[in-house]
């Protein structure tokens, strides 16, 4: 059956995507506390100096004196509002970044700015995201490796045990059909056809669980075989595989195959499409897989388990994954994998 592909063994360090720089400039930022304290202290010092100086307030207060006092109060309030506004804007940006954070789309970070307390908070949040993304990528690698091992085990059991049992049943039915009276041969023949159909289905499931063509003949042949497998009476799948593709790692080839398989599975089950295509071509810096159909499209539905699984697989090899509306209608599933020389 071949060796089990373990994603954890040959994969390099997890590539979390590009990072926005966290570092602040060499200029030391004044804290929000000292900004507000200094402003209020300056206002109180000016007020005390006016009271101790030649300026007086009559009783009752004259109109001119009231205007001066109110103008000073308004100026102090406006200055406080500006300081608070400028100091709280980075916190508002941080809140939006936290609301939009998605570990399946790594690399997006909140810009570090504002007073020192706010800058420390944003830097801590960005560091926490780094740690969470690294832990999620490691956990996903373990989970997907275990999933691949389980797929191989089930495929082997289906082939070696269930398949052989059904083959033996077919042989028994053939002997029964040879000895059965004429009036029973039709029913025995139906049992033979049902058993043969079940055996073909078992073999088809085993092939999907374990991509033997990928291990034996390579990615191009595996994608052609996958397109032929999904071509049914209601769906035609065409394949276009470039002949000058750069060599990918075994992990990357497995990810490409699984994403194409899941994309075609979604097309066959949910899109109501009658045409689909699988295209693998070389692009600048790597290889791009495109699975396109002419079905009913996404329709605003949230990502299901299949799409999330494809995103997690893409993260393991540093690939860029996207699902979007196709030209006219339908759905485009794209996976762009960097060539081995570009993987860091």
mmCIF file of C-alpha atoms in Angstrom, residues 12 49 51 74 81 84 96 123 150 195 197 220 228 280 310 315 326 332 337 340:
data_model
loop_
_atom_site.group_PDB
_atom_site.id
_atom_site.type_symbol
_atom_site.label_atom_id
_atom_site.label_comp_id
_atom_site.label_asym_id
_atom_site.label_seq_id
_atom_site.Cartn_x
_atom_site.Cartn_y
_atom_site.Cartn_z
ATOM 1 C CA UNK A 12 9.800 22.892 7.416
ATOM 2 C CA UNK A 49 -1.422 82.763 38.203
ATOM 3 C CA UNK A 51 -5.959 84.816 40.463
ATOM 4 C CA UNK A 74 -13.864 75.880 26.705
ATOM 5 C CA UNK A 81 -10.989 66.173 24.120
ATOM 6 C CA UNK A 84 -8.224 61.807 24.589
ATOM 7 C CA UNK A 96 -11.464 46.509 14.797
ATOM 8 C CA UNK A 123 2.342 44.753 20.761
ATOM 9 C CA UNK A 150 -6.406 6.922 9.239
ATOM 10 C CA UNK A 195 -22.244 -7.605 -5.229
ATOM 11 C CA UNK A 197 -21.448 -2.951 -7.881
ATOM 12 C CA UNK A 220 -0.261 15.321 -13.073
ATOM 13 C CA UNK A 228 -12.052 11.285 -14.925
ATOM 14 C CA UNK A 280 -2.641 23.387 -12.703
ATOM 15 C CA UNK A 310 -8.635 23.275 2.625
ATOM 16 C CA UNK A 315 -1.331 26.967 5.723
ATOM 17 C CA UNK A 326 -16.209 32.649 -10.886
ATOM 18 C CA UNK A 332 -13.381 29.461 -8.306
ATOM 19 C CA UNK A 337 1.858 27.207 -3.639
ATOM 20 C CA UNK A 340 10.424 24.922 -2.903
#
